[in-house]
Tab-separated table of C-alpha atoms in Angstrom:
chain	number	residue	atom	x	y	z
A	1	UNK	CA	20.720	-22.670	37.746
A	2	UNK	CA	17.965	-22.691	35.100
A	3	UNK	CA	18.972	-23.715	31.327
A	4	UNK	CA	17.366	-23.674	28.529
A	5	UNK	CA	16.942	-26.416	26.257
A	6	UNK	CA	16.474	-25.509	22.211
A	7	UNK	CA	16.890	-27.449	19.952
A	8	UNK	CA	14.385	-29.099	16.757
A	9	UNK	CA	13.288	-32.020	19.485
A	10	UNK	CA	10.307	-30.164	19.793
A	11	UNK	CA	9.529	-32.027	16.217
A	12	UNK	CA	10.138	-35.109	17.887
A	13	UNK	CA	7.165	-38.438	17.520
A	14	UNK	CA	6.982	-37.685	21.610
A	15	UNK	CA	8.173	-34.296	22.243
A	16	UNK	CA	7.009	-34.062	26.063
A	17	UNK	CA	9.302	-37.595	26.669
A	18	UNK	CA	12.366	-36.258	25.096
A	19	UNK	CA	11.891	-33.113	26.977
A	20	UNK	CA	11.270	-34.963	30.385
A	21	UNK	CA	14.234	-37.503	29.388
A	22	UNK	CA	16.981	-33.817	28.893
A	23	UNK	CA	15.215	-32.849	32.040
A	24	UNK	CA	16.392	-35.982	34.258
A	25	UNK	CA	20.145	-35.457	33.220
A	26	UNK	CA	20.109	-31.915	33.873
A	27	UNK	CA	18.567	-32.564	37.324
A	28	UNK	CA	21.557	-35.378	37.431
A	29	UNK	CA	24.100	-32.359	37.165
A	30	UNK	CA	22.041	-30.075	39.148
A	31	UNK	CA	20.586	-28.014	36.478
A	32	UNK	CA	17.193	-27.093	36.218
A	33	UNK	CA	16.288	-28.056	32.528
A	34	UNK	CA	13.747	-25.538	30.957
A	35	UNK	CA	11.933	-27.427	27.755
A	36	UNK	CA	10.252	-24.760	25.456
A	37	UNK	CA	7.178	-26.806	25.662
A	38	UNK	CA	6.779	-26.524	29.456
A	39	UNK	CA	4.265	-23.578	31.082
A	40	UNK	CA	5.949	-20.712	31.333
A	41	UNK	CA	6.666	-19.175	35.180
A	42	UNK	CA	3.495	-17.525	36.039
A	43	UNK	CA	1.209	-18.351	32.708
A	44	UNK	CA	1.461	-16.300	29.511
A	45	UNK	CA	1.506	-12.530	29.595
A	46	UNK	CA	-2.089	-10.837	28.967
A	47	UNK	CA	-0.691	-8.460	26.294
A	48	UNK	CA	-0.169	-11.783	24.339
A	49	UNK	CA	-4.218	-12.481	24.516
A	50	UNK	CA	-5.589	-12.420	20.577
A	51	UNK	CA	-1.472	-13.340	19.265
A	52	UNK	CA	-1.716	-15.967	16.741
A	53	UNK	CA	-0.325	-19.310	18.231
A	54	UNK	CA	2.611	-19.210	16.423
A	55	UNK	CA	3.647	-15.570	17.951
A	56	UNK	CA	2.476	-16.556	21.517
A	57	UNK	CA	4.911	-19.966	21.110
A	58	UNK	CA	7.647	-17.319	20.203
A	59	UNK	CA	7.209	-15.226	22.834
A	60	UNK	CA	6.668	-17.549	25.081
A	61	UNK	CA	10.462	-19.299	24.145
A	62	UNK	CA	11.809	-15.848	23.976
A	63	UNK	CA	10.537	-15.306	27.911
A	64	UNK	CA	11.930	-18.610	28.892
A	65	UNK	CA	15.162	-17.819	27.282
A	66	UNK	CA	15.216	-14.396	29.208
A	67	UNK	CA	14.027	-16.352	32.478
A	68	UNK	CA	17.276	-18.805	32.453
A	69	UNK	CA	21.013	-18.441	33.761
A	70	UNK	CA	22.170	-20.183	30.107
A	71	UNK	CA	21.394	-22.043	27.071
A	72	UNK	CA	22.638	-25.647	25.634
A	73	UNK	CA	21.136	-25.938	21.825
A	74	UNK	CA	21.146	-28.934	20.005
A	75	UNK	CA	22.592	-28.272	16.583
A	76	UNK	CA	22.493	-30.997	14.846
A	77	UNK	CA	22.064	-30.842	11.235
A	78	UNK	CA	18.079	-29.924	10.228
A	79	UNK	CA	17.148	-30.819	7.144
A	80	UNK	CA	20.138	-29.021	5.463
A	81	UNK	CA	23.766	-28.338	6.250
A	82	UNK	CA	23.171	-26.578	9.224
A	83	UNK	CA	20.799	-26.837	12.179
A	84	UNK	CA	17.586	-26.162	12.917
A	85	UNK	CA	16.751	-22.005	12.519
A	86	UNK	CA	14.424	-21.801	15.121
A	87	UNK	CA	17.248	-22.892	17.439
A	88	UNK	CA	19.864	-20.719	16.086
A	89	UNK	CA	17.384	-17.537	16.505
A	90	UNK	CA	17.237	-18.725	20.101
A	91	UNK	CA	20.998	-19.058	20.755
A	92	UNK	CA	21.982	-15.427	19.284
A	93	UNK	CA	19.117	-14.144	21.157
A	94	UNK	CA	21.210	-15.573	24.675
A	95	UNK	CA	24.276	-14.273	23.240
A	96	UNK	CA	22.838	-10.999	22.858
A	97	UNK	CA	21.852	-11.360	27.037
A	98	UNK	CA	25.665	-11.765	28.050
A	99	UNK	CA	24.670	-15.333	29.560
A	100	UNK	CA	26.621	-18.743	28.620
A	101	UNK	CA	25.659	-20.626	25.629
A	102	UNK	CA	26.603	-24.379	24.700
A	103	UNK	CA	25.734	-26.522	21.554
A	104	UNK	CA	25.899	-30.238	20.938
A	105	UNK	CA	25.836	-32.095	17.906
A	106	UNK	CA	24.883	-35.443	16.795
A	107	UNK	CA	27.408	-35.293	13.392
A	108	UNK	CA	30.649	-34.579	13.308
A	109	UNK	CA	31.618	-34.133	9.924
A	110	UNK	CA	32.688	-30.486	9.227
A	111	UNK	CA	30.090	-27.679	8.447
A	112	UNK	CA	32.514	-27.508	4.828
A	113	UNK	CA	32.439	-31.223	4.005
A	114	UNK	CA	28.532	-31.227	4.435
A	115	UNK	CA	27.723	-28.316	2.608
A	116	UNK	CA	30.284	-29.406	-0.071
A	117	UNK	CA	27.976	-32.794	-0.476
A	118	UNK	CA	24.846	-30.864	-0.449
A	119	UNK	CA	25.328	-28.700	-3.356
A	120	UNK	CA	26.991	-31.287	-5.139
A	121	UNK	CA	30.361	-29.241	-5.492
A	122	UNK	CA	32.188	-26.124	-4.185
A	123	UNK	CA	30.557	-23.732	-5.226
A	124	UNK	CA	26.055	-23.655	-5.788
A	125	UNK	CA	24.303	-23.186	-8.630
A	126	UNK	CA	23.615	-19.309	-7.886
A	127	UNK	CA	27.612	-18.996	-7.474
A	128	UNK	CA	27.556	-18.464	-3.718
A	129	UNK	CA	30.645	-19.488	-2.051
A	130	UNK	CA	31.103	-22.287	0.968
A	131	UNK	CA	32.311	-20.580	4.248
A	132	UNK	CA	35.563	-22.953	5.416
A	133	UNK	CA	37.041	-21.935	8.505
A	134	UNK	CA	37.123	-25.915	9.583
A	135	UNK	CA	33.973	-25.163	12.075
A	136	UNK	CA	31.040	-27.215	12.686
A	137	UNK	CA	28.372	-24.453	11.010
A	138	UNK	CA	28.255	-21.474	10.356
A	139	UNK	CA	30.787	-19.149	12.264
A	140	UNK	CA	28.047	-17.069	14.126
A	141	UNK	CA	27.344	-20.305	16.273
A	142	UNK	CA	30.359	-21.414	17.238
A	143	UNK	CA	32.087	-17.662	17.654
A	144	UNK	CA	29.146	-16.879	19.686
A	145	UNK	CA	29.377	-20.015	21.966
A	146	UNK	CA	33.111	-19.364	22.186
A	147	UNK	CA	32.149	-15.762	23.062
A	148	UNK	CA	30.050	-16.737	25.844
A	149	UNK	CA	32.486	-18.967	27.789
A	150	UNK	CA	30.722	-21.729	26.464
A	151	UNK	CA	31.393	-25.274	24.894
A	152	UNK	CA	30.620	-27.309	21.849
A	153	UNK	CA	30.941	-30.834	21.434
A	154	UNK	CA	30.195	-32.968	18.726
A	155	UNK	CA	29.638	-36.703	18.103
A	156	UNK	CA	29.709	-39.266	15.906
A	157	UNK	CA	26.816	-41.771	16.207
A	158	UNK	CA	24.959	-44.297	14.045
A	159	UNK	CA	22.550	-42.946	11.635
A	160	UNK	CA	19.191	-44.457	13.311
A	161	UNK	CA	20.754	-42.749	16.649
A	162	UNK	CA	20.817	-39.306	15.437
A	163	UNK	CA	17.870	-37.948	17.596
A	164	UNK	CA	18.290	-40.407	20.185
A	165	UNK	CA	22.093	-40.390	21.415
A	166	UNK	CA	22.431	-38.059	24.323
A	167	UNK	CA	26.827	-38.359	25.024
A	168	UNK	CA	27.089	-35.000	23.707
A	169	UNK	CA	24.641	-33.457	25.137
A	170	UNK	CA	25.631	-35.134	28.609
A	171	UNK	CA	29.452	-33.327	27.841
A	172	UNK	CA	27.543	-29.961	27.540
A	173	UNK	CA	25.638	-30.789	30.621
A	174	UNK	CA	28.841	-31.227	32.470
A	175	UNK	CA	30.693	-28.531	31.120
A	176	UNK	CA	27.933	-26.077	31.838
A	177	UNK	CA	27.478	-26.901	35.378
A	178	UNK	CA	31.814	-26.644	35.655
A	179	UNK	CA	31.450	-23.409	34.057
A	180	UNK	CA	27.985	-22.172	36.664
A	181	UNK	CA	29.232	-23.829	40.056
B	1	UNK	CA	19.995	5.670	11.886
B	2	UNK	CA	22.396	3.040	11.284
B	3	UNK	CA	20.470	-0.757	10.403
B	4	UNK	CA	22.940	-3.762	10.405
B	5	UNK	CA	22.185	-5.691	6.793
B	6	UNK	CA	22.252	-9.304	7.450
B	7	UNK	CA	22.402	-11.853	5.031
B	8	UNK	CA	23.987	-14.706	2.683
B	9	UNK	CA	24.703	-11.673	0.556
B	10	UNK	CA	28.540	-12.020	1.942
B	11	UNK	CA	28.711	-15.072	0.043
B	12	UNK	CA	27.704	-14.054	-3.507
B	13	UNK	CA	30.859	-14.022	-5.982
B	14	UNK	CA	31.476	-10.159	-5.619
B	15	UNK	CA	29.749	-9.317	-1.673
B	16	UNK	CA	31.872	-5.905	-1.209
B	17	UNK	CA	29.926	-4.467	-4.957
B	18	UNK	CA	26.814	-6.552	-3.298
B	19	UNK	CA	27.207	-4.539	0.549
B	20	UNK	CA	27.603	-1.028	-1.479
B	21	UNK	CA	24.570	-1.562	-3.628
B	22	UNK	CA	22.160	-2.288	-0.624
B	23	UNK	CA	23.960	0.361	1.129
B	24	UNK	CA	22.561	2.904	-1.845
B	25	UNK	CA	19.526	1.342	-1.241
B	26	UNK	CA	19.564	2.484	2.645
B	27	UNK	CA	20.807	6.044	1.786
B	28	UNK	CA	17.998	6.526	-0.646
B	29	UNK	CA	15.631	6.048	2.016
B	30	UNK	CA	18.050	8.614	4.528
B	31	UNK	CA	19.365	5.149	6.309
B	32	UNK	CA	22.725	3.861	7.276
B	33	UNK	CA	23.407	0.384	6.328
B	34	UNK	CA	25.785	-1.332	7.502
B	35	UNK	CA	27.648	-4.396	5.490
B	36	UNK	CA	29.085	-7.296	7.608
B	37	UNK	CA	32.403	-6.999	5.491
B	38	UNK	CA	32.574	-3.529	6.620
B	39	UNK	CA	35.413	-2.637	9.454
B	40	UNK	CA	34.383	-1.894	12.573
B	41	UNK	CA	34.118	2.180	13.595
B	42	UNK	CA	37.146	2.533	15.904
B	43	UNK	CA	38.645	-0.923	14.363
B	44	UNK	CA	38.660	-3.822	16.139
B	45	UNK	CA	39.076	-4.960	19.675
B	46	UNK	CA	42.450	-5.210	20.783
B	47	UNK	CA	41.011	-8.263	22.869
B	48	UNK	CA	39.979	-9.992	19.699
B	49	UNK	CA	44.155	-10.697	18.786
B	50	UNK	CA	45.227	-13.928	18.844
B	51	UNK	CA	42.048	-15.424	17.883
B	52	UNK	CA	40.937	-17.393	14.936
B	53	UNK	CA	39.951	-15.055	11.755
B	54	UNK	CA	36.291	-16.618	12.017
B	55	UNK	CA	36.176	-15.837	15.562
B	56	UNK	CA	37.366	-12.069	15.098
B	57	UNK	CA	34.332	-12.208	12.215
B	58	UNK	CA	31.958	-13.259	14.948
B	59	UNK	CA	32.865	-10.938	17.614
B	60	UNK	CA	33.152	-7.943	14.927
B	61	UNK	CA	29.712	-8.930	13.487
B	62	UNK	CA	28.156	-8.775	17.019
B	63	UNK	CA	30.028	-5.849	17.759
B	64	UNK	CA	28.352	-3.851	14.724
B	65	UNK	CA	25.078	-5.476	15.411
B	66	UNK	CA	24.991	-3.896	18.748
B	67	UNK	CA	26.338	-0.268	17.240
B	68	UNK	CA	22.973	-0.232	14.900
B	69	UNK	CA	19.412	0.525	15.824
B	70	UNK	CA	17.722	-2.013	13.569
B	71	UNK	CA	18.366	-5.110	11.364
B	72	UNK	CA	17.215	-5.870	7.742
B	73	UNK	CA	17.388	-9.405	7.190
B	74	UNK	CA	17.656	-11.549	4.171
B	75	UNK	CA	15.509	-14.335	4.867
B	76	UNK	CA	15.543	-16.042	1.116
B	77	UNK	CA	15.763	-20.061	1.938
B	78	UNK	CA	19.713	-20.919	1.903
B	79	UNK	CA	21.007	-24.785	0.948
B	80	UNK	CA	17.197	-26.368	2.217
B	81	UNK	CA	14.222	-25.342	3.449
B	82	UNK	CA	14.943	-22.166	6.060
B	83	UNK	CA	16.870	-18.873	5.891
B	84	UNK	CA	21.318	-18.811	6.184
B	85	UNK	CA	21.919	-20.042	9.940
B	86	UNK	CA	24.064	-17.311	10.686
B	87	UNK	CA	21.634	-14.489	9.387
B	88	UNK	CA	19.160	-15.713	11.738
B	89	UNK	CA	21.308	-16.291	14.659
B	90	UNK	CA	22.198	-12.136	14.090
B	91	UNK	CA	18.238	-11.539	13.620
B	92	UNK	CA	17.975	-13.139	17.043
B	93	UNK	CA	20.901	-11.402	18.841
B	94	UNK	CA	19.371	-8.017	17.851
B	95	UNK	CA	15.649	-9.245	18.862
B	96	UNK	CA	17.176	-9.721	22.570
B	97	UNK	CA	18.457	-5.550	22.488
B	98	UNK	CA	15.129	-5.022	21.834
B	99	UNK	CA	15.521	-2.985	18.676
B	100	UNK	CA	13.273	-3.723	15.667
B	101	UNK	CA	13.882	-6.185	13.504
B	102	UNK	CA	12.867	-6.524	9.755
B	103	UNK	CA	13.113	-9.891	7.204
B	104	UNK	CA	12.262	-10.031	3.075
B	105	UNK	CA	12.353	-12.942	1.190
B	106	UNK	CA	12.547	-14.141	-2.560
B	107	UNK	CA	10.156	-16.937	-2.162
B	108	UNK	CA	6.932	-16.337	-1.475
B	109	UNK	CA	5.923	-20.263	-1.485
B	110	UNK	CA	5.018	-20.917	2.698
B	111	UNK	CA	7.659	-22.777	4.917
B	112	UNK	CA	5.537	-26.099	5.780
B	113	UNK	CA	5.169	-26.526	1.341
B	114	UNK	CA	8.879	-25.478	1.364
B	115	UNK	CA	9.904	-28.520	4.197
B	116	UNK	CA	7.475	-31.154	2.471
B	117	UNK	CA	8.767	-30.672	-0.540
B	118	UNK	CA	12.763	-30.885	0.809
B	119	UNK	CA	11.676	-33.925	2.470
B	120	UNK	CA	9.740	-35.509	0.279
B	121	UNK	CA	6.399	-36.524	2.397
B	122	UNK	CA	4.682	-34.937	5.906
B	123	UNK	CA	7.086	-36.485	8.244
B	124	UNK	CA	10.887	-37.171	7.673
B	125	UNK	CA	12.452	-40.095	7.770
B	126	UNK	CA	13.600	-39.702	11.677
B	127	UNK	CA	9.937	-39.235	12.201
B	128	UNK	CA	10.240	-35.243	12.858
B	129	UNK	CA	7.029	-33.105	12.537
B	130	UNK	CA	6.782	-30.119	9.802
B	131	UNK	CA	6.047	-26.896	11.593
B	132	UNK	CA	2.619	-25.639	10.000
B	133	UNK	CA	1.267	-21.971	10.827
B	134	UNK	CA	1.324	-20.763	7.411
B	135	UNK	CA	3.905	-18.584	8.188
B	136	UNK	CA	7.337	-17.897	5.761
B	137	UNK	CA	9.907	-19.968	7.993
B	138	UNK	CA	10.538	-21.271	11.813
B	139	UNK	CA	7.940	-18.745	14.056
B	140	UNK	CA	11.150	-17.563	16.088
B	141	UNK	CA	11.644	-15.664	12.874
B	142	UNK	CA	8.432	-14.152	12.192
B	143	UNK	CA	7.251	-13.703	15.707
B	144	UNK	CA	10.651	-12.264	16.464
B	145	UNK	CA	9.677	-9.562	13.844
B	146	UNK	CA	6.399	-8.977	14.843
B	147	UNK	CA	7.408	-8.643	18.475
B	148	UNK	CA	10.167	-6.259	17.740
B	149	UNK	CA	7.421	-4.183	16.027
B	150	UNK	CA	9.612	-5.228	12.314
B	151	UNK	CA	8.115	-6.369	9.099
B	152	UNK	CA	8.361	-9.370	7.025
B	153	UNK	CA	7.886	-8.988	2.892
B	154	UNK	CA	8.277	-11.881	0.750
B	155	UNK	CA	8.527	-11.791	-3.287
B	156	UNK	CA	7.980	-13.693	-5.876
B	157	UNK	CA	11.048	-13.863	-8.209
B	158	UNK	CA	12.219	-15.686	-11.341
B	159	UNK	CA	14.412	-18.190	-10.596
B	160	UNK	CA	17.695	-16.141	-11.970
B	161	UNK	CA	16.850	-13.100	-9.675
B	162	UNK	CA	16.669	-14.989	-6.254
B	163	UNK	CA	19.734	-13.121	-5.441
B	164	UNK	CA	19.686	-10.249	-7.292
B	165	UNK	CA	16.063	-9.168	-6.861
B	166	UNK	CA	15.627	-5.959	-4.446
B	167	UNK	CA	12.109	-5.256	-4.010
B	168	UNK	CA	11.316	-6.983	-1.116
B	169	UNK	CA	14.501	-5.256	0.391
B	170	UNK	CA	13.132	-2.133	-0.305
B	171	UNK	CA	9.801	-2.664	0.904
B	172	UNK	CA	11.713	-3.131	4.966
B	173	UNK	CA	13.691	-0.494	4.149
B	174	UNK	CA	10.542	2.010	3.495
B	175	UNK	CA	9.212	0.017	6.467
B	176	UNK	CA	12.289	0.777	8.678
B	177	UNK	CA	12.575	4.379	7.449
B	178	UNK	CA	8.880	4.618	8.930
B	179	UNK	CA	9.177	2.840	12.019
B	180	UNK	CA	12.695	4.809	13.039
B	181	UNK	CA	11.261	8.651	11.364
């Protein structure tokens, strides 16, 4: 069973370690972890020759994506309130396919309570309101990973562990390859 | 042709007067828009009872997603750097159908000078890498668009029009009206 691994740790000092480290404890649950920085299956498509980098990255993920049985996204807060967008684009795009999706998260202080803190009250400065349904972002993730007959587990770990700490990511490991047997 | 209008626009102070003003927008140009607040054509899912309101939101957001044959999204950087999560987890879901997908934004100012500005240097503090292809947000986004054979327009608004501005709207929606003739 082939899964696919998004999340922002692509950005990471050593991106190729992290994704060879989420590799190992796939391979630990039997899962086949798919890092969007590995080849793809059979090289790039020729129709992508002359694509800017950028597009041939993106539709290079979007063919792993399509290529894999499910999805486990790491959602940890990005530089905001929510997580990473790149990420989120990828986990609609394997809700869309029908196939299982799980997230993980390194903070587990509700999506509410961090927005509240980032605009400095409860409503911003434009008047736009703060969505509180007691989730962990934005209700598109976590109804779409409920949708799917997947999981999402969040943790709470010390700050300089944040992109290190791997518990939750081990629970959607385990859950996924309960839910694929 | 029906288009699905994604956005943060659901969480300005008055989002059903917001939905019906971009939905004049879409008629103008002989398109149906469709507002997330809307109800869903037949009503929803007997399936969905019993579930959490922001889960019935999800599953009726997906559900009209899937009933268009494009999506205009708004793209304008929400609480940081990048676009609403949930907007671009819809942008995605619709970029797996296969139908095209289109994105404006109020800031023109490019995503890497966006990120380095939020965080306050190159690299943040975790040691995470700015994406840098001169392109308007994450490259799921953009090549997402480009694959889907969609179009990206950004604008340059005063600071009190970031959410009221249309022009960059307009400019997918005469794209969209094009692309679907």
């Amino acid at each position: 069973m082939r899964v696919y691994l998004a999340g922002p740790d692509v950005f990471l000092p050593a991106p190729h370690e992290r994704g060879a480290a989420l590799q190992r404890l796939c391979a630990a649950h039997g899962l086949e972890g798919v890092f969007p920085l590995d080849p793809l299956r059979g090289g790039d498509w020729p129709a992508w020759d002359g694509l800017p980098e950028a597009f041939r990255i993106a539709r290079r993920n979007e063919a792993h994506i399509t290529s894999c049985d499910a999805l486990i996204a790491n959602l940890t807060p990005f530089r905001g309130p929510s997580a990473d967008v790149g990420t989120v684009f990828e986990l609609g795009f394997m809700r869309a396919l029908g196939r299982p999706v799980f997230g993980w998260s390194n903070n587990a202080i509700p999506f509410a309570e961090r927005t509240r803190s980032f605009i400095g009250g409860t409503v911003d400065a434009d008047g736009l309101a703060v969505e509180d349904f007691g989730l962990a972002d934005n209700l598109m993730i976590e109804g779409g990973i409920h949708g799917s007959g997947g999981s999402f587990f969040a943790a709470t770990v010390p700050a300089d562990a944040v992109w290190r700490d791997l518990t939750a990511f081990e629970r959607c490991l385990a859950a996924a390859a309960r839910l694929m047997r």
